[in-house]
Amino acid sequence: MTTLTTNSLATLAKPWTENALVRAQAAREGAWALERRRAAIATLGTLALPRRDDELWRRTDFGTLEQALDALNPFVQPPPARNIDDLPAALIERLSGEAGRVGLVVQRETGVVLEQTHPALTKQGITVCSLDRATREHEPLLKLHLGALLHDDYDWYAALGSSLRQGGAFVHVPKGVKAELPVRLFHWIDGAGRLVAPRSVVIVEPGAELTMIEELLSETVEGASLHVGGVEVFVGANAKLTYGQIQDWGRNVFHYGNVRAHVGRDAELQWMQVMVGGRMTKANGYFNLAGEGARAYVNGFMFGDQRQHFHLHTLQRHLEPHTTSDLLIKCCLKDRARSVYQGLIQVAEGAQRTDAYQANRNLLLSDQARADSIPGLEILANDVRCTHGATIGYVDPEHLFYLMARGLPHAQAERLIVEAFFEPVIARIPLETVRERLRGEIERKID
């Protein structure tokens, strides 16, 4: 970590936050949202950068980025987009065959450039728009939820994101409505020296259902960029949300992200977390099981090569009786890549009959790769079933021998083993086109 002081950070951030306020006012941001932004700016001024003696930052060092913070620009304006054809080629390719069959929000650089709500979703009363628009047009609903789970004082980066907030999506599914089509959210960074700070809020009312895929993408260029994003999701009683977040940034991007979820009585959250891109990633996912019978199933994978660094911290928080969480994170590393997984199952007092499971499986393809796995339990109830486990190892020589004895060369045999390692998680991604692209990315990394 760097030696930047709180005072020097305040000096660094002051022109950013002042500019952010001016721009928000010019964009007619709701008065309540402006007050929230000012409160975040005040909080930011009291915080220091995370330190290496902080348990959640001990194994991840953003020092290289922090030395270059003053070179970042949080206000790069994106080119306008009238339709999908005006988007970057990589996004057009990803939407091939799906455009017109999804609700769509596309953020490019620091702002949303395209919002499309399919007529079928509009007919169902479903809202799909930018968060900036929602601050003006959906104040009563958004005001109750924005910042309810992700708090500005979590750390300096979270406060920075709230202070500079631009872009992100707002999605609302009314009570009892099962969305006929999925919603896609894209983030795209064009070059170096960017600082992007989107925030998204997703609300699935009681008895409703939604599938949503978020992708974070860019090409690799010279010079660092920083993403400080946040997502808050609310799953009402007897509702179901399936959400996939796929991080495939270029290798110059530092990714800092927070996910917070509130799962109500007898509701279900299916969450998929994928990290394959970026230079260094620090992600936190907290899942609150806040009603009896609530269920959260969290699956994810990381695949690192070269000197990539992934750090994922999860919290399965059981707040009421008869709740269930099941988490599986898989990681494969080659070259000098590194991963850190820190996970905690937390059971509140009185949350009896909790059923919680947490597993982290790591596969190393290089002697220089490193995986750290730190699972944990914090249980304040006495009638629960909570287990966790972690494994770190290399490709089984017997598996390689078996495949090679049947005529496969070493590289192809190893590829099949890695693909099989990831496939149970990939199979849970809800869209086939996304699954196929991830399989292709895995194959490229193996080769």
Short mmCIF file of C-alpha atoms in Angstrom, two decimals:
data_model
loop_
_atom_site.label_atom_id
_atom_site.label_comp_id
_atom_site.label_asym_id
_atom_site.label_seq_id
_atom_site.Cartn_x
_atom_site.Cartn_y
_atom_site.Cartn_z
CA MET A 1 0.00 0.00 0.00
CA THR A 2 1.03 3.61 -0.48
CA THR A 3 1.79 6.22 2.15
CA LEU A 4 -0.86 8.68 0.97
CA THR A 5 -2.33 10.42 4.01
CA THR A 6 -5.96 11.29 4.62
CA ASN A 7 -5.13 14.95 3.92
CA SER A 8 -3.39 14.19 0.64
CA LEU A 9 -6.27 11.94 -0.37
CA ALA A 10 -8.72 14.75 0.36
CA THR A 11 -6.65 17.08 -1.82
CA LEU A 12 -6.59 14.48 -4.59
CA ALA A 13 -10.33 13.79 -4.44
CA LYS A 14 -11.57 17.37 -4.00
CA PRO A 15 -11.61 18.37 -7.70
CA TRP A 16 -13.22 15.03 -8.56
CA THR A 17 -16.02 15.37 -6.02
CA GLU A 18 -16.66 19.03 -6.81
CA ASN A 19 -16.91 18.20 -10.51
CA ALA A 20 -19.18 15.24 -9.74
CA LEU A 21 -21.62 17.49 -7.87
CA VAL A 22 -21.67 20.07 -10.67
CA ARG A 23 -22.30 17.41 -13.28
CA ALA A 24 -25.02 15.73 -11.20
CA GLN A 25 -26.83 19.04 -10.76
CA ALA A 26 -26.56 19.78 -14.48
CA ALA A 27 -28.03 16.34 -15.20
CA ARG A 28 -31.01 17.15 -12.90
CA GLU A 29 -30.19 14.42 -10.42
CA GLY A 30 -32.89 14.17 -7.77
CA ALA A 31 -32.39 16.40 -4.72
CA TRP A 32 -32.39 13.39 -2.41
CA ALA A 33 -29.66 11.71 -4.51
CA LEU A 34 -27.58 14.88 -4.42
CA GLU A 35 -27.81 14.85 -0.62
CA ARG A 36 -26.70 11.22 -0.59
CA ARG A 37 -23.77 12.16 -2.81
CA ARG A 38 -22.76 15.01 -0.49
CA ALA A 39 -22.93 12.66 2.50
CA ALA A 40 -20.67 10.19 0.68
CA ILE A 41 -18.20 12.98 -0.10
CA ALA A 42 -18.12 13.95 3.57
CA THR A 43 -17.48 10.31 4.53
CA LEU A 44 -14.75 10.01 1.91
CA GLY A 45 -12.89 12.90 3.52
CA THR A 46 -12.66 10.99 6.82
CA LEU A 47 -11.26 7.75 5.42
CA ALA A 48 -7.76 6.57 4.60
CA LEU A 49 -6.75 4.06 1.98
CA PRO A 50 -6.95 0.42 3.11
CA ARG A 51 -3.82 -0.77 4.92
CA ARG A 52 -1.96 -4.06 4.69
CA ASP A 53 -2.74 -4.74 8.36
CA ASP A 54 -6.45 -4.79 7.47
CA GLU A 55 -7.34 -8.48 7.26
CA LEU A 56 -9.34 -8.00 4.07
CA TRP A 57 -6.41 -6.22 2.34
CA ARG A 58 -3.47 -8.13 3.77
CA ARG A 59 -3.01 -10.24 0.65
CA THR A 60 -3.93 -7.66 -1.99
CA ASP A 61 -1.89 -4.55 -2.75
CA PHE A 62 -3.32 -1.74 -4.87
CA GLY A 63 -0.14 0.27 -4.31
CA THR A 64 0.77 0.48 -8.00
CA LEU A 65 -2.66 1.90 -8.77
CA GLU A 66 -2.67 4.27 -5.80
CA GLN A 67 0.56 5.89 -6.96
CA ALA A 68 -1.19 6.69 -10.25
CA LEU A 69 -4.56 7.82 -8.88
CA ASP A 70 -3.94 11.46 -9.75
CA ALA A 71 -3.59 10.51 -13.43
CA LEU A 72 -7.08 8.99 -13.62
CA ASN A 73 -10.03 10.83 -15.17
CA PRO A 74 -13.52 10.09 -13.77
CA PHE A 75 -15.28 12.20 -16.40
CA VAL A 76 -14.37 10.80 -19.82
CA GLN A 77 -17.45 11.34 -21.93
CA PRO A 78 -18.61 8.41 -24.06
CA PRO A 79 -19.57 8.76 -27.72
CA PRO A 80 -23.35 8.70 -28.22
CA ALA A 81 -25.12 5.53 -29.31
CA ARG A 82 -28.46 5.70 -31.14
CA ASN A 83 -28.70 1.93 -31.43
CA ILE A 84 -26.70 -1.27 -31.01
CA ASP A 85 -24.76 -0.64 -34.23
CA ASP A 86 -23.07 2.35 -32.56
CA LEU A 87 -21.57 0.19 -29.80
CA PRO A 88 -18.02 -1.25 -29.76
CA ALA A 89 -17.62 -4.31 -31.97
CA ALA A 90 -17.07 -6.60 -28.98
CA LEU A 91 -20.49 -5.68 -27.57
CA ILE A 92 -22.21 -6.04 -30.94
CA GLU A 93 -20.75 -9.53 -31.19
CA ARG A 94 -21.97 -10.45 -27.73
CA LEU A 95 -25.48 -9.24 -28.54
CA SER A 96 -25.58 -11.04 -31.87
CA GLY A 97 -28.78 -13.01 -32.05
CA GLU A 98 -30.05 -11.57 -28.76
CA ALA A 99 -30.72 -7.93 -29.61
CA GLY A 100 -34.46 -7.43 -29.50
CA ARG A 101 -34.92 -10.32 -27.09
CA VAL A 102 -33.57 -8.72 -23.91
CA GLY A 103 -33.87 -5.65 -21.76
CA LEU A 104 -30.61 -3.78 -22.23
CA VAL A 105 -28.48 -1.17 -20.45
CA VAL A 106 -25.04 -0.35 -21.86
CA GLN A 107 -22.51 1.80 -20.04
CA ARG A 108 -19.50 3.08 -21.99
CA GLU A 109 -16.79 4.90 -20.09
CA THR A 110 -18.51 6.90 -17.35
CA GLY A 111 -22.07 6.97 -18.62
CA VAL A 112 -24.95 4.90 -19.92
CA VAL A 113 -25.20 5.31 -23.70
CA LEU A 114 -28.03 2.91 -24.50
CA GLU A 115 -31.21 1.85 -22.67
CA GLN A 116 -33.67 -0.52 -24.29
CA THR A 117 -36.70 -2.00 -22.58
CA HIS A 118 -38.30 -4.71 -24.68
CA PRO A 119 -42.05 -4.17 -25.28
CA ALA A 120 -42.77 -7.51 -23.60
CA LEU A 121 -41.08 -6.30 -20.41
CA THR A 122 -42.79 -2.91 -20.60
CA LYS A 123 -46.15 -4.65 -20.92
CA GLN A 124 -45.34 -6.57 -17.73
CA GLY A 125 -44.66 -3.31 -15.90
CA ILE A 126 -40.91 -4.01 -15.57
CA THR A 127 -38.55 -1.04 -15.40
CA VAL A 128 -35.12 -1.23 -17.04
CA CYS A 129 -33.15 2.04 -17.16
CA SER A 130 -29.99 3.77 -16.06
CA LEU A 131 -29.60 4.55 -12.38
CA ASP A 132 -29.09 8.21 -13.30
CA ARG A 133 -32.54 8.29 -14.89
CA ALA A 134 -34.02 6.43 -11.94
CA THR A 135 -32.86 9.13 -9.49
CA ARG A 136 -35.23 11.50 -11.33
CA GLU A 137 -38.08 9.25 -12.43
CA HIS A 138 -38.29 6.55 -9.74
CA GLU A 139 -37.42 8.42 -6.56
CA PRO A 140 -39.93 6.79 -4.15
CA LEU A 141 -38.64 3.29 -4.88
CA LEU A 142 -34.97 3.98 -5.44
CA LYS A 143 -34.64 6.22 -2.40
CA LEU A 144 -35.54 3.30 -0.14
CA HIS A 145 -32.98 0.95 -1.67
CA LEU A 146 -29.91 2.83 -2.93
CA GLY A 147 -27.31 2.58 -0.18
CA ALA A 148 -29.50 0.43 2.06
CA LEU A 149 -27.06 -2.49 1.83
CA LEU A 150 -23.81 -0.97 0.56
CA HIS A 151 -22.66 1.69 2.98
CA ASP A 152 -20.31 4.54 2.14
CA ASP A 153 -18.13 3.95 5.19
CA TYR A 154 -17.26 0.36 4.20
CA ASP A 155 -13.87 1.62 2.98
CA TRP A 156 -12.27 4.45 0.99
CA TYR A 157 -13.00 2.86 -2.39
CA ALA A 158 -16.68 2.32 -1.55
CA ALA A 159 -17.00 5.95 -0.48
CA LEU A 160 -15.20 7.07 -3.65
CA GLY A 161 -17.66 5.10 -5.76
CA SER A 162 -20.66 6.67 -4.04
CA SER A 163 -19.17 10.15 -4.36
CA LEU A 164 -18.42 9.87 -8.09
CA ARG A 165 -21.38 7.63 -8.97
CA GLN A 166 -22.15 7.72 -12.69
CA GLY A 167 -24.04 5.12 -14.66
CA GLY A 168 -25.18 1.67 -13.65
CA ALA A 169 -28.67 0.24 -13.99
CA PHE A 170 -32.00 0.27 -12.20
CA VAL A 171 -34.25 -2.75 -12.67
CA HIS A 172 -37.60 -3.26 -10.96
CA VAL A 173 -39.91 -6.26 -11.36
CA PRO A 174 -43.38 -5.75 -9.84
CA LYS A 175 -45.04 -8.13 -7.43
CA GLY A 176 -46.00 -11.49 -8.91
CA VAL A 177 -44.47 -10.77 -12.34
CA LYS A 178 -42.18 -13.34 -13.96
CA ALA A 179 -40.00 -11.53 -16.48
CA GLU A 180 -40.47 -13.07 -19.92
CA LEU A 181 -37.01 -11.98 -21.09
CA PRO A 182 -33.61 -11.58 -19.41
CA VAL A 183 -31.95 -8.24 -18.74
CA ARG A 184 -28.38 -7.59 -19.95
CA LEU A 185 -26.10 -4.95 -18.42
CA PHE A 186 -22.78 -4.13 -20.11
CA HIS A 187 -19.87 -1.98 -18.96
CA TRP A 188 -17.21 -0.99 -21.49
CA ILE A 189 -13.98 1.01 -21.05
CA ASP A 190 -12.32 2.34 -24.22
CA GLY A 191 -8.84 3.30 -23.04
CA ALA A 192 -6.39 3.97 -20.23
CA GLY A 193 -6.56 6.50 -17.42
CA ARG A 194 -10.27 5.98 -16.74
CA LEU A 195 -12.01 5.92 -13.37
CA VAL A 196 -15.53 4.56 -13.65
CA ALA A 197 -17.97 4.32 -10.73
CA PRO A 198 -21.29 2.71 -11.68
CA ARG A 199 -23.95 1.71 -9.15
CA SER A 200 -26.84 -0.63 -9.86
CA VAL A 201 -29.99 -1.49 -7.93
CA VAL A 202 -32.16 -4.51 -8.76
CA ILE A 203 -35.51 -5.01 -7.02
CA VAL A 204 -37.53 -8.21 -7.48
CA GLU A 205 -40.80 -7.80 -5.63
CA PRO A 206 -42.57 -10.66 -3.76
CA GLY A 207 -43.51 -13.56 -6.02
CA ALA A 208 -41.63 -12.14 -9.01
CA GLU A 209 -38.80 -13.66 -11.08
CA LEU A 210 -35.92 -12.24 -13.10
CA THR A 211 -32.76 -13.38 -14.89
CA MET A 212 -30.00 -10.80 -15.33
CA ILE A 213 -26.45 -10.96 -16.74
CA GLU A 214 -23.87 -8.24 -16.13
CA GLU A 215 -20.63 -8.15 -18.14
CA LEU A 216 -17.61 -5.88 -17.57
CA LEU A 217 -15.40 -5.68 -20.66
CA SER A 218 -12.55 -3.80 -22.30
CA GLU A 219 -9.52 -4.26 -24.51
CA THR A 220 -6.02 -4.29 -23.00
CA VAL A 221 -4.18 -0.96 -23.44
CA GLU A 222 -1.14 0.71 -21.91
CA GLY A 223 -1.91 2.57 -18.70
CA ALA A 224 -4.07 1.76 -15.68
CA SER A 225 -7.82 2.26 -15.33
CA LEU A 226 -9.96 1.75 -12.23
CA HIS A 227 -13.48 0.42 -11.84
CA VAL A 228 -15.16 1.05 -8.47
CA GLY A 229 -18.61 -0.45 -8.81
CA GLY A 230 -21.44 -1.56 -6.60
CA VAL A 231 -24.57 -3.69 -7.02
CA GLU A 232 -27.44 -3.96 -4.53
CA VAL A 233 -30.13 -6.58 -5.10
CA PHE A 234 -33.37 -7.11 -3.21
CA VAL A 235 -35.29 -10.37 -3.58
CA GLY A 236 -38.77 -10.20 -2.06
CA ALA A 237 -40.71 -12.98 -0.36
CA ASN A 238 -41.23 -16.04 -2.59
CA ALA A 239 -39.34 -14.31 -5.41
CA LYS A 240 -36.42 -15.64 -7.46
CA LEU A 241 -33.46 -13.80 -8.97
CA THR A 242 -30.83 -15.42 -11.15
CA TYR A 243 -27.86 -13.05 -11.57
CA GLY A 244 -24.56 -13.61 -13.34
CA GLN A 245 -21.67 -11.13 -13.08
CA ILE A 246 -18.81 -11.70 -15.52
CA GLN A 247 -15.61 -9.67 -15.20
CA ASP A 248 -13.47 -9.82 -18.35
CA TRP A 249 -11.61 -6.50 -18.32
CA GLY A 250 -8.43 -5.87 -20.28
CA ARG A 251 -5.20 -6.49 -18.40
CA ASN A 252 -4.70 -2.82 -17.50
CA VAL A 253 -7.84 -2.52 -15.36
CA PHE A 254 -7.92 -2.60 -11.56
CA HIS A 255 -11.34 -3.84 -10.45
CA TYR A 256 -12.88 -3.01 -7.09
CA GLY A 257 -16.45 -4.21 -6.71
CA ASN A 258 -19.10 -4.72 -4.04
CA VAL A 259 -22.19 -6.90 -4.28
CA ARG A 260 -24.86 -6.84 -1.58
CA ALA A 261 -27.98 -9.00 -1.60
CA HIS A 262 -31.07 -9.10 0.62
CA VAL A 263 -33.07 -12.31 0.29
CA GLY A 264 -36.55 -12.37 1.83
CA ARG A 265 -38.82 -15.06 3.23
CA ASP A 266 -38.92 -18.23 1.07
CA ALA A 267 -37.07 -16.35 -1.70
CA GLU A 268 -34.23 -17.71 -3.80
CA LEU A 269 -31.09 -16.09 -5.16
CA GLN A 270 -28.93 -17.86 -7.74
CA TRP A 271 -25.70 -15.87 -8.02
CA MET A 272 -22.85 -16.56 -10.47
CA GLN A 273 -19.53 -14.76 -10.09
CA VAL A 274 -16.93 -15.07 -12.89
CA MET A 275 -13.51 -13.39 -12.96
CA VAL A 276 -11.18 -13.96 -15.90
CA GLY A 277 -9.91 -10.48 -16.83
CA GLY A 278 -8.28 -7.42 -15.32
CA ARG A 279 -4.88 -6.82 -13.80
CA MET A 280 -5.95 -6.94 -10.15
CA THR A 281 -9.40 -7.65 -8.72
CA LYS A 282 -10.78 -7.01 -5.24
CA ALA A 283 -14.41 -8.15 -4.99
CA ASN A 284 -16.73 -8.47 -2.00
CA GLY A 285 -20.03 -10.36 -2.09
CA TYR A 286 -22.32 -10.27 0.96
CA PHE A 287 -25.56 -12.25 0.97
CA ASN A 288 -28.12 -11.55 3.70
CA LEU A 289 -30.65 -14.33 4.26
CA ALA A 290 -33.19 -12.12 5.97
CA GLY A 291 -36.40 -14.16 6.01
CA GLU A 292 -37.32 -17.68 7.09
CA GLY A 293 -36.88 -20.14 4.25
CA ALA A 294 -34.56 -17.83 2.29
CA ARG A 295 -32.07 -19.58 0.00
CA ALA A 296 -28.87 -18.38 -1.68
CA TYR A 297 -26.84 -20.47 -4.10
CA VAL A 298 -23.51 -18.84 -4.97
CA ASN A 299 -21.29 -20.32 -7.66
CA GLY A 300 -18.27 -18.83 -9.32
CA PHE A 301 -14.89 -19.29 -10.87
CA MET A 302 -11.63 -17.45 -11.39
CA PHE A 303 -9.04 -18.28 -14.04
CA GLY A 304 -5.78 -16.37 -13.87
CA ASP A 305 -2.67 -16.37 -16.00
CA GLN A 306 0.49 -14.28 -16.33
CA ARG A 307 0.50 -12.05 -13.21
CA GLN A 308 -3.21 -11.64 -12.70
CA HIS A 309 -4.42 -11.30 -9.11
CA PHE A 310 -7.96 -12.14 -7.96
CA HIS A 311 -9.25 -11.58 -4.43
CA LEU A 312 -12.82 -12.59 -3.59
CA HIS A 313 -14.39 -12.15 -0.17
CA THR A 314 -17.84 -13.59 0.52
CA LEU A 315 -20.16 -13.45 3.51
CA GLN A 316 -23.12 -15.81 3.86
CA ARG A 317 -25.12 -14.07 6.56
CA HIS A 318 -27.97 -16.12 8.08
CA LEU A 319 -30.20 -13.74 10.00
CA GLU A 320 -33.38 -15.82 10.41
CA PRO A 321 -34.20 -19.48 11.12
CA HIS A 322 -34.56 -22.16 8.43
CA THR A 323 -32.32 -20.48 5.86
CA THR A 324 -30.02 -22.17 3.35
CA SER A 325 -26.84 -21.09 1.58
CA ASP A 326 -24.63 -23.16 -0.69
CA LEU A 327 -21.41 -21.66 -2.09
CA LEU A 328 -18.87 -23.15 -4.51
CA ILE A 329 -15.96 -21.10 -5.87
CA LYS A 330 -13.47 -22.73 -8.24
CA CYS A 331 -10.14 -21.26 -9.27
CA CYS A 332 -7.52 -22.28 -11.81
CA LEU A 333 -4.15 -20.52 -12.02
CA LYS A 334 -1.20 -20.72 -14.38
CA ASP A 335 2.08 -18.83 -14.85
CA ARG A 336 2.57 -16.48 -11.85
CA ALA A 337 -1.11 -15.75 -11.23
CA ARG A 338 -2.48 -15.53 -7.71
CA SER A 339 -5.88 -15.89 -6.08
CA VAL A 340 -7.20 -15.19 -2.61
CA TYR A 341 -10.55 -16.50 -1.42
CA GLN A 342 -11.84 -15.41 1.97
CA GLY A 343 -15.27 -16.67 2.96
CA LEU A 344 -17.31 -16.47 6.13
CA ILE A 345 -20.52 -18.20 7.12
CA GLN A 346 -22.18 -16.10 9.80
CA VAL A 347 -25.19 -17.38 11.76
CA ALA A 348 -27.02 -14.89 13.95
CA GLU A 349 -28.33 -15.67 17.41
CA GLY A 350 -31.70 -17.39 17.06
CA ALA A 351 -31.17 -18.38 13.41
CA GLN A 352 -31.80 -22.03 14.19
CA ARG A 353 -31.94 -24.79 11.57
CA THR A 354 -29.55 -22.94 9.33
CA ASP A 355 -28.05 -25.09 6.57
CA ALA A 356 -24.89 -23.55 5.13
CA TYR A 357 -22.08 -24.91 2.97
CA GLN A 358 -18.97 -23.25 1.61
CA ALA A 359 -16.36 -24.80 -0.69
CA ASN A 360 -13.33 -23.42 -2.52
CA ARG A 361 -11.51 -25.65 -5.02
CA ASN A 362 -8.18 -24.54 -6.52
CA LEU A 363 -6.27 -26.09 -9.42
CA LEU A 364 -2.68 -24.97 -10.09
CA LEU A 365 -1.09 -25.38 -13.52
CA SER A 366 2.26 -23.87 -12.53
CA ASP A 367 4.72 -24.18 -9.67
CA GLN A 368 4.83 -20.39 -9.51
CA ALA A 369 1.07 -19.88 -9.23
CA ARG A 370 -0.37 -19.38 -5.75
CA ALA A 371 -3.82 -19.80 -4.23
CA ASP A 372 -4.79 -18.80 -0.70
CA SER A 373 -8.05 -20.11 0.73
CA ILE A 374 -9.38 -18.80 4.04
CA PRO A 375 -12.83 -20.17 4.92
CA GLY A 376 -14.46 -19.40 8.25
CA LEU A 377 -17.47 -19.91 10.51
CA GLU A 378 -19.07 -17.57 13.05
CA ILE A 379 -22.04 -19.30 14.66
CA LEU A 380 -24.26 -17.94 17.43
CA ALA A 381 -27.00 -20.61 17.23
CA ASN A 382 -26.84 -24.20 18.44
CA ASP A 383 -29.11 -26.11 16.04
CA VAL A 384 -27.42 -25.65 12.68
CA ARG A 385 -25.56 -27.53 9.97
CA CYS A 386 -22.62 -25.49 8.72
CA THR A 387 -19.61 -26.90 6.89
CA HIS A 388 -16.77 -25.52 4.84
CA GLY A 389 -13.82 -26.91 2.95
CA ALA A 390 -10.98 -25.94 0.66
CA THR A 391 -8.56 -27.80 -1.60
CA ILE A 392 -5.43 -26.66 -3.43
CA GLY A 393 -3.59 -28.98 -5.78
CA TYR A 394 -2.12 -29.70 -9.17
CA VAL A 395 -3.49 -31.69 -12.09
CA ASP A 396 -3.69 -35.34 -11.05
CA PRO A 397 -0.92 -37.25 -12.90
CA GLU A 398 -3.16 -40.32 -13.10
CA HIS A 399 -5.83 -38.33 -14.91
CA LEU A 400 -3.24 -37.02 -17.37
CA PHE A 401 -1.82 -40.51 -17.89
CA TYR A 402 -5.29 -41.94 -18.51
CA LEU A 403 -6.03 -39.40 -21.25
CA MET A 404 -2.57 -39.50 -22.81
CA ALA A 405 -2.66 -43.29 -22.88
CA ARG A 406 -5.65 -42.92 -25.18
CA GLY A 407 -3.73 -40.87 -27.68
CA LEU A 408 -4.23 -37.30 -26.46
CA PRO A 409 -1.15 -35.03 -26.35
CA HIS A 410 -0.28 -33.51 -22.97
CA ALA A 411 -1.68 -30.05 -23.75
CA GLN A 412 -5.01 -31.38 -24.96
CA ALA A 413 -5.32 -33.73 -22.00
CA GLU A 414 -4.67 -30.86 -19.60
CA ARG A 415 -7.22 -28.72 -21.43
CA LEU A 416 -9.90 -31.38 -21.02
CA ILE A 417 -9.17 -31.64 -17.29
CA VAL A 418 -9.41 -27.87 -16.78
CA GLU A 419 -12.59 -27.63 -18.84
CA ALA A 420 -14.15 -30.43 -16.79
CA PHE A 421 -13.06 -28.64 -13.60
CA PHE A 422 -15.00 -25.51 -14.56
CA GLU A 423 -17.97 -27.03 -16.39
CA PRO A 424 -20.28 -27.56 -13.35
CA VAL A 425 -20.11 -23.82 -12.66
CA ILE A 426 -20.36 -22.72 -16.30
CA ALA A 427 -23.45 -24.88 -16.73
CA ARG A 428 -25.25 -22.67 -14.21
CA ILE A 429 -24.82 -19.52 -16.36
CA PRO A 430 -28.35 -18.93 -17.69
CA LEU A 431 -27.61 -17.93 -21.33
CA GLU A 432 -26.04 -20.39 -23.76
CA THR A 433 -24.25 -17.67 -25.75
CA VAL A 434 -22.54 -16.50 -22.57
CA ARG A 435 -21.61 -20.05 -21.61
CA GLU A 436 -19.98 -20.64 -24.99
CA ARG A 437 -17.94 -17.45 -24.79
CA LEU A 438 -16.66 -18.41 -21.35
CA ARG A 439 -15.68 -21.85 -22.61
CA GLY A 440 -13.78 -20.13 -25.41
CA GLU A 441 -12.02 -17.82 -22.96
CA ILE A 442 -10.97 -20.79 -20.84
CA GLU A 443 -9.58 -22.54 -23.91
CA ARG A 444 -7.58 -19.45 -24.90
CA LYS A 445 -6.11 -19.11 -21.44
CA ILE A 446 -5.10 -22.77 -21.33
CA ASP A 447 -3.29 -22.45 -24.67
#
